[in-house]
Coordinates of C-alpha atoms and ligand atoms in Angstrom, one line a residue:
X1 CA -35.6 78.7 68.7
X2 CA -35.4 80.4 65.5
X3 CA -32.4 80.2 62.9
X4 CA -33.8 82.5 60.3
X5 CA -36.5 85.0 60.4
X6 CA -38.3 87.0 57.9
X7 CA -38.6 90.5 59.7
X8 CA -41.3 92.6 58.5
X9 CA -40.7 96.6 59.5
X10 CA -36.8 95.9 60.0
X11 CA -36.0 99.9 59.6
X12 CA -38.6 100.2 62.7
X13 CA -38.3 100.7 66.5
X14 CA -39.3 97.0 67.0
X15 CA -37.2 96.0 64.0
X16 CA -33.9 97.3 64.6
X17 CA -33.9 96.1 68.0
X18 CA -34.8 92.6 66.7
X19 CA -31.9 92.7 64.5
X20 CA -29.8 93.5 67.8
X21 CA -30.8 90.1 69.0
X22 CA -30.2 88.6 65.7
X23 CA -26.5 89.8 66.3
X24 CA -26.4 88.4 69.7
X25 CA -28.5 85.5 69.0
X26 CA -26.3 84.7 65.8
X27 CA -29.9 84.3 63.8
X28 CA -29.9 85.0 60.0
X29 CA -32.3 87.3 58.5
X30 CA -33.6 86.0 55.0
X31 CA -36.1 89.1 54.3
X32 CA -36.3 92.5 55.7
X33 CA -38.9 95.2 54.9
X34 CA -39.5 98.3 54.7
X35 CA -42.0 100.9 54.3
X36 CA -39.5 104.2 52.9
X37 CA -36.6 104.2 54.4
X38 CA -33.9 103.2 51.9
X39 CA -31.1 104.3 53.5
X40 CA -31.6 102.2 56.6
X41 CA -32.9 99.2 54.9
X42 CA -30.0 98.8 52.3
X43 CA -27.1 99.4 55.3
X44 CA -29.1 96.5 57.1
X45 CA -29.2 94.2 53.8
X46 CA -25.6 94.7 53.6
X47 CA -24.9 93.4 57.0
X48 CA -27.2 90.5 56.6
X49 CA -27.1 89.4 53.5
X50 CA -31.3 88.4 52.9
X51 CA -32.5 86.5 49.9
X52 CA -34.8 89.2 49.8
X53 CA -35.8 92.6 50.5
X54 CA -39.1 94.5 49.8
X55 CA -40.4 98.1 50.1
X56 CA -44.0 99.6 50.2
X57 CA -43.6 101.5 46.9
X58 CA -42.2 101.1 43.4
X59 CA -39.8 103.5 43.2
X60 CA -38.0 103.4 46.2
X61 CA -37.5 99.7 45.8
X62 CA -35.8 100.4 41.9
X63 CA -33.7 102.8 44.0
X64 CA -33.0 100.5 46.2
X65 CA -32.1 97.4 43.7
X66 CA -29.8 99.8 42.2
X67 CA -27.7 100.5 45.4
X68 CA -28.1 96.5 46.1
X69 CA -26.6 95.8 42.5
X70 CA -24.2 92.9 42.3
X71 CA -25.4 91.2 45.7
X72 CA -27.5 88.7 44.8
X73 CA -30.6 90.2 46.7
X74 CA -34.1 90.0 45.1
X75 CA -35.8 93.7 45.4
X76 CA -39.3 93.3 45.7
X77 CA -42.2 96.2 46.5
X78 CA -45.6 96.6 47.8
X79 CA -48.3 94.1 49.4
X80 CA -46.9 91.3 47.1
X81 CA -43.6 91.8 48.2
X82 CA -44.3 91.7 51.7
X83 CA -46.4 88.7 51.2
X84 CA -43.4 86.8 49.9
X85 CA -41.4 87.6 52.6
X86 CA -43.9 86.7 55.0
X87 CA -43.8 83.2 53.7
X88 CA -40.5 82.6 52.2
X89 CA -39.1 79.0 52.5
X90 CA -36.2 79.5 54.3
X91 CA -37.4 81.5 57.2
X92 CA -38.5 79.2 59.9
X93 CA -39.9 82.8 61.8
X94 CA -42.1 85.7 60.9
X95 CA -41.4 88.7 62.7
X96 CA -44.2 91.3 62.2
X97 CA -43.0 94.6 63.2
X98 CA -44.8 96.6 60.9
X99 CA -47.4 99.2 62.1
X100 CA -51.1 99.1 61.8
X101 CA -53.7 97.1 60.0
X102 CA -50.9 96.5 57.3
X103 CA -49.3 94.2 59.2
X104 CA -52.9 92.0 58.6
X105 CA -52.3 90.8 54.7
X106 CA -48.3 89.7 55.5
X107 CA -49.6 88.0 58.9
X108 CA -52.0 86.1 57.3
X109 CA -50.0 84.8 54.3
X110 CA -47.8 83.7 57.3
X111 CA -49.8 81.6 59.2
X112 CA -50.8 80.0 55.8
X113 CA -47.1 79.1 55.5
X114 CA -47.0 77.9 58.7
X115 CA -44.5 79.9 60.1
X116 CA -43.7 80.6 64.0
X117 CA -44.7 84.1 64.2
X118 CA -43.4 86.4 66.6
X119 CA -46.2 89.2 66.9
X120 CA -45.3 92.8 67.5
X121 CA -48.3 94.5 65.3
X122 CA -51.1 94.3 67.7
X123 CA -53.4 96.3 65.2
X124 CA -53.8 93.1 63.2
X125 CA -55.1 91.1 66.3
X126 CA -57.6 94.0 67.6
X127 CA -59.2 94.1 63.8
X128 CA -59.3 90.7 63.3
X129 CA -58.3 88.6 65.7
X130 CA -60.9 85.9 65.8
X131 CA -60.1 85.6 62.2
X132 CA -56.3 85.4 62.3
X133 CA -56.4 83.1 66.1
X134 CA -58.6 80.4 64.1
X135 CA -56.3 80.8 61.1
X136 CA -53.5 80.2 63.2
X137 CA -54.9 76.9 64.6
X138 CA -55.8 75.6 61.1
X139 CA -52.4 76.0 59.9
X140 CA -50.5 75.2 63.0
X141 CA -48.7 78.6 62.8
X142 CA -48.0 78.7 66.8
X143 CA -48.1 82.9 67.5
X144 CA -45.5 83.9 70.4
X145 CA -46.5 87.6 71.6
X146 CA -43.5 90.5 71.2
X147 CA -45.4 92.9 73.1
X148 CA -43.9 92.9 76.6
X149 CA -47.7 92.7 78.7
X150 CA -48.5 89.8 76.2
X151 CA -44.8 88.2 76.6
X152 CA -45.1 88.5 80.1
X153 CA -48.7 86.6 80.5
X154 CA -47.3 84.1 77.9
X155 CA -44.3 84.0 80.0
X156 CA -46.2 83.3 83.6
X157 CA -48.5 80.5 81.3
X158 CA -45.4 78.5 80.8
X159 CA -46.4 75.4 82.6
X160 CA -49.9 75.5 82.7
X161 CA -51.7 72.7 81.1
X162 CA -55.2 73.6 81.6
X163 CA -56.3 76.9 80.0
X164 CA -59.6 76.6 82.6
X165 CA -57.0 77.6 85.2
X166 CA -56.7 81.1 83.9
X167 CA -59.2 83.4 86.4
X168 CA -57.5 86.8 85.3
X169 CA -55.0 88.3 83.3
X170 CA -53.7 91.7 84.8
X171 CA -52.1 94.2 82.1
X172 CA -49.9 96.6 83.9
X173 CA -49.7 100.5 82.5
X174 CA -47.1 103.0 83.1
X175 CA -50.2 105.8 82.8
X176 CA -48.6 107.5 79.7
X177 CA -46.8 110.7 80.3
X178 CA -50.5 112.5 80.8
X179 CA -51.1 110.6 84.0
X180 CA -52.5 112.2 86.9
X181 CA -54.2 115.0 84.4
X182 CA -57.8 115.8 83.7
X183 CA -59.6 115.6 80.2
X184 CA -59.6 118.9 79.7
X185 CA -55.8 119.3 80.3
X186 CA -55.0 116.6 78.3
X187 CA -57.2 117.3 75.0
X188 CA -54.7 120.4 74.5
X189 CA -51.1 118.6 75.0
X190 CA -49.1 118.6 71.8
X191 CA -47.0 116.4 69.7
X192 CA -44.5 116.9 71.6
X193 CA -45.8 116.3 74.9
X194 CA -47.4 113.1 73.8
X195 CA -43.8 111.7 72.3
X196 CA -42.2 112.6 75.7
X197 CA -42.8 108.8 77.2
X198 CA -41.7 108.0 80.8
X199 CA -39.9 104.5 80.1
X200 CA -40.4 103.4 76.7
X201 CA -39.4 104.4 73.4
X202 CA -40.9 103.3 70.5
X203 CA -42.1 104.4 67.2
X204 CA -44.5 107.4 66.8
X205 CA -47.9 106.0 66.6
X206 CA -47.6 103.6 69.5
X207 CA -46.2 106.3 71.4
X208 CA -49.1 108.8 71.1
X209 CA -51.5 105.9 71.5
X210 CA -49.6 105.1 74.8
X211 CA -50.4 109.3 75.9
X212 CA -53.9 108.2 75.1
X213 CA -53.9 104.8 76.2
X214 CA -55.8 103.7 73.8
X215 CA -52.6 101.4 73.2
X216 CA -53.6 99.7 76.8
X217 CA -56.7 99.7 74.8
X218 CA -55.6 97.6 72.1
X219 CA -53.5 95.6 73.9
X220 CA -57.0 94.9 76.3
X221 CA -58.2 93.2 73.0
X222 CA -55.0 91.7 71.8
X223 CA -55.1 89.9 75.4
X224 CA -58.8 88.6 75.0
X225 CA -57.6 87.0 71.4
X226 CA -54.4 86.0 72.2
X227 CA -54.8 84.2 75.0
X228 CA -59.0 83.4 74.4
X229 CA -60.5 84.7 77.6
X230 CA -63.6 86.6 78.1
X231 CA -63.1 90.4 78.6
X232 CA -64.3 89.9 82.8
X233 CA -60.7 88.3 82.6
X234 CA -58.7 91.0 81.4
X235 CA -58.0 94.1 83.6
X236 CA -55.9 97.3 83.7
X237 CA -53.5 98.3 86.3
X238 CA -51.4 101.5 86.3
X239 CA -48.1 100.6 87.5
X240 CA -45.9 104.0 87.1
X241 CA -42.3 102.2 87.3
X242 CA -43.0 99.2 84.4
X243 CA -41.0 96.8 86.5
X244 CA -44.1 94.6 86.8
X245 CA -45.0 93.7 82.7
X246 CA -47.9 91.5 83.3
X247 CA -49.3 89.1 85.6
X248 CA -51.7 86.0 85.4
X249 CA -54.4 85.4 88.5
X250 CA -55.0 82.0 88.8
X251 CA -58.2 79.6 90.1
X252 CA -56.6 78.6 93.1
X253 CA -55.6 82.5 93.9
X254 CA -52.2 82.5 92.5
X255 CA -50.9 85.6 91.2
X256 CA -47.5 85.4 88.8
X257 CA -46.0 88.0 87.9
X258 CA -42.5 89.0 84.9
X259 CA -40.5 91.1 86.0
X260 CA -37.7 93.3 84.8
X261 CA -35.7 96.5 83.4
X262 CA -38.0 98.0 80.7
X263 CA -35.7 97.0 77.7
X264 CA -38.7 95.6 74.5
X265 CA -35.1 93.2 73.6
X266 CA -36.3 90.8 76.9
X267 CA -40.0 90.2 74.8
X268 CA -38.1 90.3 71.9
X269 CA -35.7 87.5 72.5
X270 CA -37.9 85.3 74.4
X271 CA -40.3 85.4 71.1
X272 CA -36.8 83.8 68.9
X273 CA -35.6 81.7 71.5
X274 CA -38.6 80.0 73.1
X275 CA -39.2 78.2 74.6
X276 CA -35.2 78.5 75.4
X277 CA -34.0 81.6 77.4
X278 CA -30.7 82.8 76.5
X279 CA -28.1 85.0 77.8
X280 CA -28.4 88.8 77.8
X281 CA -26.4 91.9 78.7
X282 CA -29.6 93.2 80.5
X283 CA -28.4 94.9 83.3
X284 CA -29.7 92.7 86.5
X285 CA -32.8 94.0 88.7
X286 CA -32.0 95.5 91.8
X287 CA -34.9 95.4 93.6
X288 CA -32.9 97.1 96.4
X289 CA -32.2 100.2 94.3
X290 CA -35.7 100.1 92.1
X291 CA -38.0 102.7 93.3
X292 CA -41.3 101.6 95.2
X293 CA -43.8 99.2 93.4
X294 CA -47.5 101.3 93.0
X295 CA -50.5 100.4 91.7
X296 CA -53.2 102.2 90.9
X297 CA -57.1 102.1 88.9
X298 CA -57.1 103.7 85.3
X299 CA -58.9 106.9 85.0
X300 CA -61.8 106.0 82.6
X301 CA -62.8 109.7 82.5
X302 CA -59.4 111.2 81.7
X303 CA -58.7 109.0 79.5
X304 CA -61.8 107.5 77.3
X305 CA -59.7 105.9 74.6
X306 CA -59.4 103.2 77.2
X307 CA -62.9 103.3 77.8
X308 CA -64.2 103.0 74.3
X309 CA -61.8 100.3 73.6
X310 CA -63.2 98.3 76.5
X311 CA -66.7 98.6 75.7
X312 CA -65.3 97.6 71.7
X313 CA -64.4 94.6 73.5
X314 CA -67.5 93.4 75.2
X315 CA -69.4 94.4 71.7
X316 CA -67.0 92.4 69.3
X317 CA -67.8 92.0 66.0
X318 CA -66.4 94.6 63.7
X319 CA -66.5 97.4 66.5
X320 CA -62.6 96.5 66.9
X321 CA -62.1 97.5 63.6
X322 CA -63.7 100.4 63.6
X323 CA -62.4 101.8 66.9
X324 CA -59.1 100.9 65.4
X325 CA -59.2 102.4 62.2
X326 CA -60.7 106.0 63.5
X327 CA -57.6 105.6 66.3
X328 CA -55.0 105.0 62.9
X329 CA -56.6 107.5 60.7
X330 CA -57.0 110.4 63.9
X331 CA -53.5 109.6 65.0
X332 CA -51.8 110.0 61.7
X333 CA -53.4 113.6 61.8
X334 CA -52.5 114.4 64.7
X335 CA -48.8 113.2 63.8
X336 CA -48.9 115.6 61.0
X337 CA -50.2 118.5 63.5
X338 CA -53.7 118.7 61.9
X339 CA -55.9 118.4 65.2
X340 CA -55.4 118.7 68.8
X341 CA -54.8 115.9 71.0
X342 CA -58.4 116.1 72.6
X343 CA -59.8 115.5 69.0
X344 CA -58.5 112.1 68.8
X345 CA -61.2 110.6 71.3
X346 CA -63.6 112.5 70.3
X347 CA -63.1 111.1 66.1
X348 CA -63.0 107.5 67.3
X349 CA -66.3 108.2 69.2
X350 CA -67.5 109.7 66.0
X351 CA -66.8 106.6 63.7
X352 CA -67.8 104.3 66.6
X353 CA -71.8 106.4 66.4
X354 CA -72.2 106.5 63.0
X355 CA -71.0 102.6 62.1
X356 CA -73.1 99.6 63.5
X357 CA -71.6 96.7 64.5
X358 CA -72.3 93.4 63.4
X359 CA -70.5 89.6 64.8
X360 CA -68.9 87.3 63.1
X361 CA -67.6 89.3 60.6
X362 CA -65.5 88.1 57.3
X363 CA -62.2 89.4 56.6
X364 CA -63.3 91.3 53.6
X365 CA -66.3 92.9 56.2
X366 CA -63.3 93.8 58.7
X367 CA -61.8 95.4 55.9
X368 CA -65.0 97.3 55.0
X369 CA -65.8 98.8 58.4
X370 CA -61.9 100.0 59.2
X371 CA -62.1 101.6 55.6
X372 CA -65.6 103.1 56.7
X373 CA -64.2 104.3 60.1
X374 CA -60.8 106.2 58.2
X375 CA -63.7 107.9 55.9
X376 CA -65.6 109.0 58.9
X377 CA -62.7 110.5 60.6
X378 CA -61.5 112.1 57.0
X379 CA -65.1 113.9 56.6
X380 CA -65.5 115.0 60.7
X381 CA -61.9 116.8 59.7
X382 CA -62.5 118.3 56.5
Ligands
NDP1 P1 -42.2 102.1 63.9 O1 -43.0 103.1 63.3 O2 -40.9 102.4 64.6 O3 -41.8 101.1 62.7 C1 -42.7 100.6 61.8 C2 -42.0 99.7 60.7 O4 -43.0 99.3 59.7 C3 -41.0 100.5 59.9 O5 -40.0 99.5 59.4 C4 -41.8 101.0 58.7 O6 -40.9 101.4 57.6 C5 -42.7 99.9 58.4 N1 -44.0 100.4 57.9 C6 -44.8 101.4 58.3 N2 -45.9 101.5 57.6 C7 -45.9 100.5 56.7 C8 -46.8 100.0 55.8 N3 -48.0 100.6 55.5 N4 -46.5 98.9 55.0 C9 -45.3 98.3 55.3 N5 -44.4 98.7 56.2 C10 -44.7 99.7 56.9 O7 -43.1 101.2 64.8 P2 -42.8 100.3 66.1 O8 -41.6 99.5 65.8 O9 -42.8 101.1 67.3 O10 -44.0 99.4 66.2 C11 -44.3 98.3 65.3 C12 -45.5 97.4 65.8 O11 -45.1 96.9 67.0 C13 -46.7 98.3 66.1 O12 -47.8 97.5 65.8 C14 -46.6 98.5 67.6 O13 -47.9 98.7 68.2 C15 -46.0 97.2 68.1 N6 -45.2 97.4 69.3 C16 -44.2 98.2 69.4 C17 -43.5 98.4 70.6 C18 -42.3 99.3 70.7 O14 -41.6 99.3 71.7 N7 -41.9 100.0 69.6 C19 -43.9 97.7 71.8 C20 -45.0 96.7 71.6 C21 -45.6 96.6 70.4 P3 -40.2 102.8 57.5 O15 -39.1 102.8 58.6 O16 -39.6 102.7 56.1 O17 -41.2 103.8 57.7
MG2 MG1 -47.2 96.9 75.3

């Protein structure tokens, strides 16, 4: 169970809600990050006291030690700063909440540290998570999934000694709030549309890749790494009423399945308290009042994020990459009202064309192709 966690993107969907279970949970928070927003981030230092804060950029951090004056709390900025909170002594737990392949450099120096890491930012694990697994095992850094699919398949795992017993992990998917739709009505939904989601709600990015699912996409990837299986094992479900969060098929036919309210504070606390469970306000199941449980096949054509990010998962190598740094670099302009919907397929297509893939890459190659594959997408749009 952790006492005191570093928490990387505290000002973030993920992050504010991990601080709620540091409140309940009476867990102390020794660094919190930030990528801009002072505001929230000093209000939060000032509840919990860290040794250390740290923001992406100079200035806002000088702003930032200003208004923290007199409170004994080291301001720190950019890469290096989020690097020292990822591995500061006194945090037994690394939360990494930030989004996108930033969250790689801080995870890393992490696991070097040995920390427990409880592992919201999925982007680092579908760019290089062959690298950051083996990493993890060299160090001892045990990783305990935030996502709730990947808490949920960790969850139904408890107990199983023999990894050979896995036959199938099944990731449940609401279907996004484009479900039902063709391709051609999707490609011309707007921002708006795609942040309408029917049961979660998150931060910006996850939430349009969720209208795409090319975040069932990623997590399809994050499942083969986390939990080492083959991609035959993994497969896709749509489940409309996210009661069901996961379930794990076993060898002898066994299906298990975690269940509950859609509230990301369940995943959330398991990943500080485990392998305890501890008490919760959740409001109990009724399986009596919940609506009926469906289940349904992904539509590969409606929806080809999914699709490509599959096929990036049989390929390997530094596909991963690429597929998601075209989906970070095509989703940030659609965030900023640049292209359509429809284009964002159609970009990460384009990048996964013109960039061969290669296995076994090094870090600094994984690097290389996602910095090749934001390129691609910046030229196809200017
Ligand atoms: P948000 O956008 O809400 O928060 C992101 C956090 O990271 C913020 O604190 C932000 O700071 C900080 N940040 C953003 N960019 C950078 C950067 N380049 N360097 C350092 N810090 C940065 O995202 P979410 O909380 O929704 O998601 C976080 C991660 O968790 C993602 O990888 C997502 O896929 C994953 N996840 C999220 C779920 C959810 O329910 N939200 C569910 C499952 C997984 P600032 O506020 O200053 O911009
Ligand atoms: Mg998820």
């Amino acid at each position: 169970m952790a006492k005191t966690i570093s928490l990387l993107g505290s000002t973030g969907s993920i992050g504010r809600q991990t601080l709620d279970i540091c409140r309940e949970q009476g867990i102390k928070a020794a660094a919190l990050t930030a990528h801009s927003n002072i505001g929230l981030l000093e209000r939060q230092a000032r509840e919990f006291r860290p040794q250390l804060v740290a923001m992406h950029d100079l200035e806002p951090a000088l702003e930032l030690a200003k208004r923290l004056a007199g409170l004994d709390i080291e301001v720190a900025y950019g890469l290096d700063g989020l690097r020292r909170a990822a591995s500061l002594r006194s945090s037994d737990t690394v939360v990494t909440a930030v989004v996108g392949m930033a969250g790689l450099w801080p995870t890393m120096a992490a696991i070097e540290a040995g920390k427990r890491i409880a592992l919201a930012n999925k982007e680092t694990l579908v760019c290089a998570g062959e690298l950051v697994m083996e990493a993890s095992r060299q160090y001892g850094a045990e990783i305990v999934p935030v996502d709730s699919e990947h808490s949920a398949i960790f969850q139904c795992l408890q107990g199983s000694k023999d990894h050979g017993e896995i036959k199938r992990l099944i990731l449940t998917c609401s279907g996004g709030p484009f479900f039902g739709l063709s391709r051609e009505e999707i490609s011309k939904k707007t921002k708006a549309d795609a942040l309408c989601h029917p049961n979660w709600t998150m931060g910006e990015k996850i939430t349009i890749d969720c209208a795409s699912l090319m975040n069932k996409g990623l997590e399809f990837i994050e499942a083969m790494r986390l939990f080492r299986v083959r991609p035959e094992q993994v497969s896709v479900v749509i489940h409309r009423q996210s009661i069901i969060h996961s379930m794990v098929e076993f060898r002898d036919g066994a299906v298990l399945a975690q269940m509950g309210t859609p509230d990301m504070r369940l995943p959330i606390r398991y990943a500080l308290t485990y392998p305890y469970r501890e008490k919760s306000e959740l409001p109990t199941l009724d399986l009596l009042s919940c609506p009926p449980l469906t289940f349904a096949a992904p539509d590969l054509e409606a929806f080809p994020c999914l699709k490509m990010a599959m096929d990036c998962a049989r390929t390997g190598g530094t596909s991963c990459a690429v597929l998601n740094g075209a989906n970070e670099a095509a989703v940030e302009l659609f965030r900023r009202e640049r292209i359509a919907f429809g284009r964002i397929p159609e970009l990460v297509a384009r990048a996964l064309d013109a960039i061969p893939s290669f296995s076994s890459p090094s870090l600094e190659e994984i690097l290389e192709a996602d910095r090749r594959a934001r390129e691609c997408v910046a030229e196809a749009v200017r």
